[in-house]
Amino acid sequence: MCTKKLRDELTRALMEANEGNDDIGAESFNELVKEFTSKQDLKTFAFKTKAMLLQMERKAQLAKQQESVYWHLASQGIPKSLHCLSLNLVEEYAVNAIARSRLPSPEYATRLIDPNFRHLVLLTDNVLAASVVVASAVRNSANPEKLVFHIVTNKETYTPMHAWFSTNSIESAVVEVRGLHQYDWSAEVNAGIKDMLDINHLIWKHYHSKEKDLNHSQDHNRYLDTLRPSSRSLMNHLIIYLPKLFPDLKKIVFLDDDVVVQQDISSLWELNLNGKVSGSVFRSWCGNGCCSAGTKYMDYLNFSHPLISSSFNGDRCTWLYGMNIFDLEAWRNTNITEIYHHWLKLNLKSGLEVWNPGLLPPALIAFEGQVHSINSSMLVTDLGHRRRSAEISRERVEAAAVIHFAGPAKPWLEISFPEVRSLWSRYVNFSNKFTRRCGIITG
C-alpha cells in the first residue's frame, strides 16, 4: 500500500513537472517520465535514474574539459594588434633616430647600478605588457624619480621594445632595455641555460604526448597549463639566473609582465628579509598553515616519492611569483641556482614523477628556507582564471598594491574578463599613434 501511494505521488509530481515551461534537459526528463510510468518496479527505476544521472555528470565534466581546451588554445594566440604594434615599432626603429637613441640617456647611465635607487626588473617579450607595468608603477609611485626599470627581452623583441621606450617618455623614471644577445656570459652559464632549456623541452614533449590520453582525467587542466607557450619561454626560466643578469645590483623588485601596480611599493626595498633571499606573498589567509585550497606543497610536489617525502613538509603553504623582492647579495652566497639544476635533473631521471607539471615546483625546492613572507594585501593573483578570479571580491582587487593576471585570460587577449581588464587597460597609452593605428583593445 505504501509503495503504491509513493508511486502515485511520484507519478503525479513527475507529470506536473513535465508540464512546466523549463526546457533544460527536457529530453532526458521525458525519458525519465516514460521509464517511471511504464509500470516497472521502483528498484529498476532507481537504477535507471542513477545511470541517467551519472551519464549527465560525465557529459558535464567533458564539457568543462572541452572549455578548458578552448581557453588553452585561445590563450596561445597572439592578437593581430600586438603583431601590428611590433611591426610598426620595428619600422619606426629603422626610420626614426629617436627610436634608436640610447636607453637610458648618458646622463642617467650611472643610475643603472646605483644602490640608492629602486631597481625593478622585468623579463618579457611583450611590448604592450611591459609598457603597462612601467606606466602603472610610475603613476602610483610617491617618488618616481627614484625608480630604475631594467627590461630584459629576447633578440626578436629587442628592437620594438627599444623603440617603444625611446619614443614614449617616462615621467622622471629611468628605463633600460637589454636584449639577451647583448649579454656576454661565461661558457659555464651558457651551458647551464642550455641544459635548463633542453630539460624543460623534454618535459614539454612528455606531457604533450601524454595530454591526448587525459581527456577524462582530473589532471587535464594541470597538463594544459604545462603545454602553454610560457612553460617553454626562456624569459620565464631565466628568473633563476637573476644574479647573473644583474651582477652589479644588490636588491631588486621582480615583476611579471602580466601585473598592474596600483599603489606605491617603495616599502618593498626597505623590507628586512631577515637574511633570506626572497620576499614573497604566501598563498595563506591567516599565516603559515592556513593555505587556500590547492596551494600546499603537497599540491605541487609528489609526496609519494621518497626524494620529496624525506625532504619537505607537504602542509606548508606555497608562495607566489608575480611580485618578489630579491636580495641578490644574499642569493650569491647560496647555491639556489645549482639546487634548481640538480632537482631538474633528478626529476628527469625519475621519469618526471617528482613534482606536478609547472614552473613553480622546482622553484619551491630551490628556494626552500630562503623566502620571507610579505603581507598578503600586497598582491592579488589568479585574475586570469575564470573560477578563481570570481571568488575574489572587487574590493580586495582594488585594495591590492599589485594585481597579477596569472592564468590564460591575459588582459591583452579577447578572452580576458571585462570586469578586471579595465584595471589594466587604464594604463595603456591609447594616445600613442601605434596603439591607435593597431586597434589595441580598450577594455
Tab-separated table of C-alpha atoms in Angstrom:
chain	number	residue	atom	x	y	z
A	1	MET	CA	0.000	0.000	0.000
A	2	CYS	CA	2.806	2.395	0.955
A	3	THR	CA	4.656	1.532	-2.248
A	4	LYS	CA	1.569	2.234	-4.371
A	5	LYS	CA	0.983	5.558	-2.591
A	6	LEU	CA	4.624	6.562	-3.081
A	7	ARG	CA	4.430	5.560	-6.733
A	8	ASP	CA	1.260	7.585	-7.266
A	9	GLU	CA	2.768	10.674	-5.635
A	10	LEU	CA	5.976	10.398	-7.673
A	11	THR	CA	3.963	9.892	-10.872
A	12	ARG	CA	1.850	12.987	-10.156
A	13	ALA	CA	4.968	15.075	-9.343
A	14	LEU	CA	6.766	13.961	-12.497
A	15	MET	CA	3.773	14.656	-14.701
A	16	GLU	CA	3.268	18.123	-13.189
A	17	ALA	CA	6.961	18.956	-13.681
A	18	ASN	CA	6.786	17.676	-17.238
A	19	GLU	CA	4.004	20.171	-17.974
A	20	GLY	CA	6.206	23.060	-16.818
A	21	ASN	CA	7.904	25.567	-19.123
A	22	ASP	CA	11.509	24.761	-18.229
A	23	ASP	CA	13.218	23.299	-21.295
A	24	ILE	CA	16.527	22.488	-19.587
A	25	GLY	CA	17.223	18.766	-20.006
A	26	ALA	CA	13.753	18.210	-21.481
A	27	GLU	CA	14.734	15.151	-23.500
A	28	SER	CA	16.312	13.401	-20.508
A	29	PHE	CA	13.361	14.347	-18.325
A	30	ASN	CA	10.858	12.942	-20.815
A	31	GLU	CA	12.797	9.699	-20.823
A	32	LEU	CA	12.644	9.676	-17.030
A	33	VAL	CA	8.857	10.133	-17.030
A	34	LYS	CA	8.460	7.404	-19.646
A	35	GLU	CA	10.603	4.997	-17.620
A	36	PHE	CA	8.639	5.567	-14.431
A	37	THR	CA	5.142	5.453	-15.949
A	38	SER	CA	5.882	2.152	-17.712
A	39	LYS	CA	4.754	0.327	-14.541
A	40	GLN	CA	8.198	-1.006	-13.711
A	41	ASP	CA	9.169	-1.574	-10.093
A	42	LEU	CA	10.816	1.190	-8.047
A	43	LYS	CA	14.142	-0.639	-7.761
A	44	THR	CA	14.546	-0.828	-11.529
A	45	PHE	CA	13.516	2.801	-11.815
A	46	ALA	CA	16.115	3.796	-9.194
A	47	PHE	CA	18.925	2.007	-11.042
A	48	LYS	CA	17.961	3.593	-14.355
A	49	THR	CA	17.714	7.025	-12.719
A	50	LYS	CA	21.162	6.599	-11.221
A	51	ALA	CA	22.600	5.590	-14.609
A	52	MET	CA	20.988	8.622	-16.244
A	53	LEU	CA	22.398	10.984	-13.605
A	54	LEU	CA	25.888	9.512	-13.969
A	55	GLN	CA	25.704	9.939	-17.739
A	56	MET	CA	24.677	13.582	-17.332
A	57	GLU	CA	27.512	14.136	-14.857
A	58	ARG	CA	30.039	12.692	-17.327
A	59	LYS	CA	28.699	14.956	-20.071
A	60	ALA	CA	29.023	17.986	-17.804
A	61	GLN	CA	32.601	17.024	-16.883
A	62	LEU	CA	33.510	16.543	-20.548
A	63	ALA	CA	32.023	19.939	-21.383
A	64	LYS	CA	34.189	21.568	-18.680
A	65	GLN	CA	37.288	19.875	-20.077
A	66	GLN	CA	36.441	20.960	-23.611
A	67	GLU	CA	36.003	24.506	-22.337
A	68	SER	CA	39.465	24.399	-20.765
A	69	VAL	CA	40.920	23.193	-24.087
A	70	TYR	CA	39.307	26.107	-25.926
A	71	TRP	CA	40.660	28.547	-23.326
A	72	HIS	CA	44.079	26.945	-23.672
A	73	LEU	CA	44.032	27.352	-27.458
A	74	ALA	CA	42.761	30.933	-27.235
A	75	SER	CA	45.492	31.893	-24.767
A	76	GLN	CA	48.239	30.716	-27.137
A	77	GLY	CA	47.353	33.085	-29.937
A	78	ILE	CA	48.948	36.497	-30.243
A	79	PRO	CA	46.367	39.140	-31.202
A	80	LYS	CA	46.830	40.839	-34.573
A	81	SER	CA	47.014	44.142	-32.746
A	82	LEU	CA	50.177	43.064	-30.903
A	83	HIS	CA	51.735	41.808	-34.147
A	84	CYS	CA	50.834	45.142	-35.713
A	85	LEU	CA	52.355	47.049	-32.796
A	86	SER	CA	55.674	45.217	-33.029
A	87	LEU	CA	55.898	45.589	-36.811
A	88	ASN	CA	55.171	49.318	-36.629
A	89	LEU	CA	57.796	49.783	-33.922
A	90	VAL	CA	60.397	47.881	-35.956
A	91	GLU	CA	59.698	50.224	-38.860
A	92	GLU	CA	59.931	53.225	-36.528
A	93	TYR	CA	63.294	51.988	-35.258
A	94	ALA	CA	64.569	51.858	-38.843
A	95	VAL	CA	63.451	55.344	-39.901
A	96	ASN	CA	63.461	57.381	-36.687
A	97	ALA	CA	66.750	58.259	-34.979
A	98	ILE	CA	64.907	58.965	-31.711
A	99	ALA	CA	63.648	55.367	-31.673
A	100	ARG	CA	67.269	54.208	-31.801
A	101	SER	CA	68.517	56.605	-29.127
A	102	ARG	CA	70.402	55.214	-26.171
A	103	LEU	CA	68.386	53.887	-23.228
A	104	PRO	CA	68.783	55.435	-20.785
A	105	SER	CA	70.305	58.745	-21.811
A	106	PRO	CA	74.021	59.002	-20.955
A	107	GLU	CA	73.370	61.425	-18.060
A	108	TYR	CA	71.309	58.742	-16.317
A	109	ALA	CA	73.603	55.784	-17.009
A	110	THR	CA	75.116	55.795	-13.508
A	111	ARG	CA	71.672	55.144	-12.004
A	112	LEU	CA	71.660	51.659	-13.512
A	113	ILE	CA	73.951	50.365	-10.764
A	114	ASP	CA	73.379	52.979	-8.053
A	115	PRO	CA	72.076	51.249	-4.880
A	116	ASN	CA	70.414	54.493	-3.786
A	117	PHE	CA	67.770	53.980	-6.484
A	118	ARG	CA	64.952	51.442	-6.510
A	119	HIS	CA	65.559	48.852	-9.190
A	120	LEU	CA	62.698	46.941	-10.834
A	121	VAL	CA	63.243	44.038	-13.246
A	122	LEU	CA	61.013	42.645	-15.998
A	123	LEU	CA	61.835	39.646	-18.190
A	124	THR	CA	59.426	39.910	-21.104
A	125	ASP	CA	58.897	39.745	-24.854
A	126	ASN	CA	55.587	41.647	-24.730
A	127	VAL	CA	55.958	45.356	-25.507
A	128	LEU	CA	52.440	46.379	-24.536
A	129	ALA	CA	52.513	44.430	-21.269
A	130	ALA	CA	55.873	45.939	-20.320
A	131	SER	CA	54.565	49.433	-21.020
A	132	VAL	CA	51.608	48.878	-18.656
A	133	VAL	CA	53.840	47.601	-15.837
A	134	VAL	CA	56.137	50.613	-16.136
A	135	ALA	CA	53.316	53.144	-16.519
A	136	SER	CA	51.351	51.783	-13.554
A	137	ALA	CA	54.401	51.649	-11.275
A	138	VAL	CA	55.439	55.205	-12.171
A	139	ARG	CA	51.959	56.703	-11.893
A	140	ASN	CA	51.395	55.233	-8.434
A	141	SER	CA	54.864	55.887	-7.044
A	142	ALA	CA	55.379	58.550	-4.388
A	143	ASN	CA	58.885	59.142	-5.777
A	144	PRO	CA	59.007	58.086	-9.446
A	145	GLU	CA	62.379	59.792	-9.873
A	146	LYS	CA	63.855	57.046	-7.660
A	147	LEU	CA	62.718	54.227	-9.955
A	148	VAL	CA	65.001	52.428	-12.415
A	149	PHE	CA	63.433	49.802	-14.689
A	150	HIS	CA	65.574	47.041	-16.180
A	151	ILE	CA	63.713	45.334	-19.043
A	152	VAL	CA	65.353	42.211	-20.434
A	153	THR	CA	63.921	40.792	-23.634
A	154	ASN	CA	64.882	38.382	-26.385
A	155	LYS	CA	66.660	39.271	-29.606
A	156	GLU	CA	63.466	39.261	-31.682
A	157	THR	CA	61.648	41.729	-29.427
A	158	TYR	CA	64.588	43.963	-28.576
A	159	THR	CA	64.054	46.383	-31.498
A	160	PRO	CA	60.331	47.111	-30.927
A	161	MET	CA	60.826	47.213	-27.145
A	162	HIS	CA	63.657	49.730	-27.510
A	163	ALA	CA	61.678	51.815	-29.991
A	164	TRP	CA	58.654	51.992	-27.689
A	165	PHE	CA	60.516	53.225	-24.631
A	166	SER	CA	62.716	55.566	-26.674
A	167	THR	CA	59.717	57.318	-28.194
A	168	ASN	CA	57.483	57.233	-25.083
A	169	SER	CA	58.952	59.386	-22.362
A	170	ILE	CA	58.503	58.136	-18.791
A	171	GLU	CA	57.996	60.760	-16.107
A	172	SER	CA	61.194	61.027	-14.072
A	173	ALA	CA	61.944	57.295	-14.019
A	174	VAL	CA	64.804	55.642	-15.895
A	175	VAL	CA	64.235	52.707	-18.261
A	176	GLU	CA	66.891	50.331	-19.569
A	177	VAL	CA	66.127	47.829	-22.349
A	178	ARG	CA	68.580	45.000	-22.933
A	179	GLY	CA	68.432	42.037	-25.273
A	180	LEU	CA	69.719	38.631	-24.245
A	181	HIS	CA	72.056	38.761	-27.245
A	182	GLN	CA	73.853	41.686	-25.571
A	183	TYR	CA	74.996	39.628	-22.587
A	184	ASP	CA	78.487	38.166	-22.594
A	185	TRP	CA	78.082	35.228	-20.247
A	186	SER	CA	80.693	32.671	-19.358
A	187	ALA	CA	80.727	29.273	-21.048
A	188	GLU	CA	79.534	27.767	-17.755
A	189	VAL	CA	76.447	29.998	-17.575
A	190	ASN	CA	75.629	29.443	-21.246
A	191	ALA	CA	75.888	25.687	-20.737
A	192	GLY	CA	73.642	25.870	-17.675
A	193	ILE	CA	70.963	27.843	-19.527
A	194	LYS	CA	71.077	25.449	-22.482
A	195	ASP	CA	70.808	22.473	-20.144
A	196	MET	CA	67.817	24.060	-18.393
A	197	LEU	CA	66.049	24.717	-21.697
A	198	ASP	CA	66.765	21.212	-23.009
A	199	ILE	CA	65.304	19.572	-19.908
A	200	ASN	CA	62.204	21.761	-19.971
A	201	HIS	CA	61.748	20.965	-23.658
A	202	LEU	CA	61.832	17.251	-22.824
A	203	ILE	CA	59.243	17.848	-20.080
A	204	TRP	CA	57.043	19.699	-22.568
A	205	LYS	CA	57.319	16.868	-25.135
A	206	HIS	CA	56.494	14.285	-22.454
A	207	TYR	CA	53.255	15.984	-21.435
A	208	HIS	CA	52.384	16.976	-24.987
A	209	SER	CA	52.231	13.290	-25.964
A	210	LYS	CA	50.513	12.339	-22.718
A	211	GLU	CA	47.826	15.030	-22.917
A	212	LYS	CA	45.985	13.126	-25.660
A	213	ASP	CA	45.237	10.351	-23.170
A	214	LEU	CA	43.883	12.705	-20.482
A	215	ASN	CA	40.516	13.680	-21.931
A	216	HIS	CA	38.701	12.262	-18.924
A	217	SER	CA	41.379	12.797	-16.300
A	218	GLN	CA	41.185	15.134	-13.322
A	219	ASP	CA	44.740	16.186	-14.187
A	220	HIS	CA	43.610	17.569	-17.548
A	221	ASN	CA	43.803	21.280	-16.639
A	222	ARG	CA	47.171	20.862	-14.963
A	223	TYR	CA	48.674	19.325	-18.079
A	224	LEU	CA	47.197	22.067	-20.247
A	225	ASP	CA	48.989	24.620	-18.041
A	226	THR	CA	52.243	22.825	-18.805
A	227	LEU	CA	51.624	22.963	-22.542
A	228	ARG	CA	51.232	26.752	-22.659
A	229	PRO	CA	53.984	28.547	-24.613
A	230	SER	CA	55.025	30.318	-21.399
A	231	SER	CA	56.177	26.977	-19.961
A	232	ARG	CA	58.883	26.828	-22.662
A	233	SER	CA	59.726	30.535	-22.701
A	234	LEU	CA	63.334	31.315	-21.867
A	235	MET	CA	62.160	34.597	-20.324
A	236	ASN	CA	60.225	32.702	-17.632
A	237	HIS	CA	63.040	30.301	-16.806
A	238	LEU	CA	65.706	32.998	-16.569
A	239	ILE	CA	64.409	34.114	-13.173
A	240	ILE	CA	66.752	31.565	-11.641
A	241	TYR	CA	69.681	33.478	-13.221
A	242	LEU	CA	68.827	36.956	-11.897
A	243	PRO	CA	72.155	37.365	-10.018
A	244	LYS	CA	73.984	36.691	-13.298
A	245	LEU	CA	71.758	39.061	-15.261
A	246	PHE	CA	72.459	41.902	-12.822
A	247	PRO	CA	75.890	41.328	-11.287
A	248	ASP	CA	76.182	44.946	-10.069
A	249	LEU	CA	72.843	45.175	-8.265
A	250	LYS	CA	72.207	44.352	-4.613
A	251	LYS	CA	68.416	44.331	-4.284
A	252	ILE	CA	65.664	44.276	-6.907
A	253	VAL	CA	61.903	44.006	-7.160
A	254	PHE	CA	60.951	41.471	-9.793
A	255	LEU	CA	57.628	41.945	-11.599
A	256	ASP	CA	55.920	39.636	-14.082
A	257	ASP	CA	54.731	41.344	-17.256
A	258	ASP	CA	51.077	40.481	-16.527
A	259	VAL	CA	50.815	42.619	-13.393
A	260	VAL	CA	49.495	46.090	-12.665
A	261	VAL	CA	50.977	48.198	-9.854
A	262	GLN	CA	48.142	50.053	-8.120
A	263	GLN	CA	49.948	51.610	-5.152
A	264	ASP	CA	53.355	52.872	-4.149
A	265	ILE	CA	55.551	49.817	-3.461
A	266	SER	CA	58.675	51.606	-2.214
A	267	SER	CA	58.307	49.827	1.161
A	268	LEU	CA	59.497	46.617	-0.507
A	269	TRP	CA	63.063	47.934	-0.782
A	270	GLU	CA	63.043	48.786	2.911
A	271	LEU	CA	61.761	45.358	3.916
A	272	ASN	CA	64.002	43.381	6.270
A	273	LEU	CA	64.232	39.901	4.784
A	274	ASN	CA	65.991	38.583	7.915
A	275	GLY	CA	68.877	37.203	5.883
A	276	LYS	CA	66.668	35.399	3.370
A	277	VAL	CA	66.947	35.729	-0.397
A	278	SER	CA	63.355	36.432	-1.402
A	279	GLY	CA	60.369	38.329	-0.067
A	280	SER	CA	57.151	36.835	-1.444
A	281	VAL	CA	53.442	36.682	-0.744
A	282	PHE	CA	52.354	33.270	0.503
A	283	ARG	CA	49.087	31.646	-0.538
A	284	SER	CA	47.793	31.863	3.010
A	285	TRP	CA	44.823	33.693	4.524
A	286	CYS	CA	45.813	33.609	8.205
A	287	GLY	CA	49.551	32.944	8.325
A	288	ASN	CA	51.530	29.762	7.889
A	289	GLY	CA	49.375	26.667	7.950
A	290	CYS	CA	46.167	28.312	6.677
A	291	CYS	CA	46.594	27.709	2.974
A	292	SER	CA	43.894	28.211	0.390
A	293	ALA	CA	42.599	25.071	-1.307
A	294	GLY	CA	45.145	23.513	-3.642
A	295	THR	CA	48.040	25.726	-2.513
A	296	LYS	CA	50.108	23.483	-0.252
A	297	TYR	CA	53.402	21.841	-1.108
A	298	MET	CA	51.549	18.544	-1.409
A	299	ASP	CA	49.547	20.044	-4.299
A	300	TYR	CA	52.715	20.696	-6.307
A	301	LEU	CA	55.245	18.082	-5.178
A	302	ASN	CA	54.781	14.301	-5.274
A	303	PHE	CA	54.968	13.212	-1.634
A	304	SER	CA	54.634	9.560	-2.603
A	305	HIS	CA	58.167	9.888	-3.983
A	306	PRO	CA	60.842	9.253	-1.302
A	307	LEU	CA	63.000	12.153	-2.533
A	308	ILE	CA	60.169	14.552	-1.685
A	309	SER	CA	58.649	12.941	1.408
A	310	SER	CA	62.037	12.777	3.128
A	311	SER	CA	62.892	16.434	2.459
A	312	PHE	CA	59.768	18.610	2.612
A	313	ASN	CA	56.604	19.303	4.604
A	314	GLY	CA	53.520	18.769	2.470
A	315	ASP	CA	51.322	21.033	4.618
A	316	ARG	CA	53.404	24.150	4.025
A	317	CYS	CA	51.829	26.989	2.047
A	318	THR	CA	53.331	27.851	-1.320
A	319	TRP	CA	54.455	31.347	-2.244
A	320	LEU	CA	53.716	33.366	-5.356
A	321	TYR	CA	55.585	34.666	-8.355
A	322	GLY	CA	54.383	37.931	-9.864
A	323	MET	CA	55.922	40.368	-7.402
A	324	ASN	CA	59.028	39.415	-5.450
A	325	ILE	CA	61.804	41.309	-3.713
A	326	PHE	CA	65.193	39.612	-4.178
A	327	ASP	CA	68.334	40.273	-2.168
A	328	LEU	CA	70.855	39.433	-4.888
A	329	GLU	CA	73.817	39.723	-2.498
A	330	ALA	CA	72.289	37.092	-0.210
A	331	TRP	CA	71.427	34.981	-3.255
A	332	ARG	CA	75.055	34.975	-4.404
A	333	ASN	CA	76.035	33.466	-1.053
A	334	THR	CA	73.745	30.479	-1.620
A	335	ASN	CA	73.618	27.642	-4.143
A	336	ILE	CA	69.976	28.215	-5.140
A	337	THR	CA	70.669	28.099	-8.877
A	338	GLU	CA	72.717	24.919	-8.519
A	339	ILE	CA	69.967	23.290	-6.412
A	340	TYR	CA	67.433	24.202	-9.095
A	341	HIS	CA	69.528	22.481	-11.784
A	342	HIS	CA	70.180	19.473	-9.540
A	343	TRP	CA	66.469	18.840	-8.985
A	344	LEU	CA	65.603	19.381	-12.647
A	345	LYS	CA	67.950	16.523	-13.467
A	346	LEU	CA	66.624	14.360	-10.611
A	347	ASN	CA	63.092	14.841	-11.862
A	348	LEU	CA	64.132	13.862	-15.384
A	349	LYS	CA	65.919	10.725	-14.130
A	350	SER	CA	62.845	9.834	-12.047
A	351	GLY	CA	60.568	9.806	-15.078
A	352	LEU	CA	59.162	13.283	-14.294
A	353	GLU	CA	57.387	11.896	-11.238
A	354	VAL	CA	58.976	14.109	-8.561
A	355	TRP	CA	56.564	17.024	-8.969
A	356	ASN	CA	53.488	18.098	-10.861
A	357	PRO	CA	53.935	19.986	-14.144
A	358	GLY	CA	54.655	23.709	-13.941
A	359	LEU	CA	57.290	26.371	-13.288
A	360	LEU	CA	56.713	26.733	-9.556
A	361	PRO	CA	57.549	23.252	-8.139
A	362	PRO	CA	61.321	23.320	-8.837
A	363	ALA	CA	61.451	26.899	-7.517
A	364	LEU	CA	59.737	25.788	-4.284
A	365	ILE	CA	62.557	23.308	-3.820
A	366	ALA	CA	65.404	25.637	-4.821
A	367	PHE	CA	64.224	28.491	-2.544
A	368	GLU	CA	63.320	26.223	0.380
A	369	GLY	CA	64.058	28.108	3.609
A	370	GLN	CA	65.026	31.266	1.718
A	371	VAL	CA	61.631	33.012	1.420
A	372	HIS	CA	60.405	35.741	3.772
A	373	SER	CA	56.641	36.295	3.954
A	374	ILE	CA	55.181	39.573	2.663
A	375	ASN	CA	51.785	40.907	3.720
A	376	SER	CA	49.178	39.201	1.525
A	377	SER	CA	47.456	42.531	0.790
A	378	MET	CA	50.422	43.444	-1.401
A	379	LEU	CA	49.442	41.004	-4.163
A	380	VAL	CA	46.202	39.559	-5.550
A	381	THR	CA	46.692	36.860	-8.157
A	382	ASP	CA	44.778	34.435	-10.422
A	383	LEU	CA	42.873	37.187	-12.279
A	384	GLY	CA	43.408	35.213	-15.496
A	385	HIS	CA	41.423	32.214	-14.203
A	386	ARG	CA	37.647	32.418	-14.554
A	387	ARG	CA	36.614	30.428	-11.475
A	388	ARG	CA	39.418	31.601	-9.203
A	389	SER	CA	39.012	35.272	-10.081
A	390	ALA	CA	35.253	35.037	-9.497
A	391	GLU	CA	35.984	34.146	-5.862
A	392	ILE	CA	37.954	37.362	-5.296
A	393	SER	CA	35.924	40.404	-4.267
A	394	ARG	CA	36.203	43.612	-6.263
A	395	GLU	CA	37.126	45.434	-3.047
A	396	ARG	CA	40.076	43.121	-2.421
A	397	VAL	CA	41.307	43.515	-6.004
A	398	GLU	CA	41.146	47.308	-5.904
A	399	ALA	CA	42.831	47.436	-2.480
A	400	ALA	CA	45.849	45.347	-3.524
A	401	ALA	CA	49.175	47.062	-4.183
A	402	VAL	CA	49.782	44.767	-7.169
A	403	ILE	CA	47.324	42.638	-9.137
A	404	HIS	CA	48.504	39.650	-11.163
A	405	PHE	CA	46.669	38.268	-14.193
A	406	ALA	CA	48.053	34.758	-13.668
A	407	GLY	CA	46.184	32.311	-15.879
A	408	PRO	CA	45.225	32.019	-19.554
A	409	ALA	CA	42.970	35.097	-19.753
A	410	LYS	CA	45.652	37.769	-20.087
A	411	PRO	CA	44.255	41.318	-20.185
A	412	TRP	CA	45.551	41.946	-23.718
A	413	LEU	CA	43.543	38.969	-25.056
A	414	GLU	CA	39.911	38.983	-26.140
A	415	ILE	CA	39.159	36.177	-23.666
A	416	SER	CA	40.071	38.399	-20.705
A	417	PHE	CA	37.359	39.363	-18.233
A	418	PRO	CA	35.942	42.884	-18.750
A	419	GLU	CA	35.390	43.411	-15.020
A	420	VAL	CA	39.145	43.312	-14.330
A	421	ARG	CA	40.558	44.123	-17.778
A	422	SER	CA	39.699	47.790	-17.183
A	423	LEU	CA	42.168	47.863	-14.267
A	424	TRP	CA	44.875	47.001	-16.788
A	425	SER	CA	43.748	48.992	-19.818
A	426	ARG	CA	43.644	52.289	-17.889
A	427	TYR	CA	47.449	52.263	-18.143
A	428	VAL	CA	47.592	51.590	-21.879
A	429	ASN	CA	48.801	54.629	-23.795
A	430	PHE	CA	45.851	54.946	-26.179
A	431	SER	CA	47.038	58.363	-27.362
A	432	ASN	CA	50.138	56.769	-28.870
A	433	LYS	CA	49.987	56.657	-32.658
A	434	PHE	CA	50.930	52.984	-32.733
A	435	THR	CA	48.220	51.825	-30.305
A	436	ARG	CA	45.641	53.846	-32.246
A	437	ARG	CA	46.850	52.511	-35.577
A	438	CYS	CA	46.806	48.893	-34.423
A	439	GLY	CA	43.454	49.000	-32.630
A	440	ILE	CA	44.672	47.909	-29.194
A	441	ILE	CA	41.737	46.785	-27.025
A	442	THR	CA	40.281	49.462	-24.777
A	443	GLY	CA	38.699	47.335	-22.076
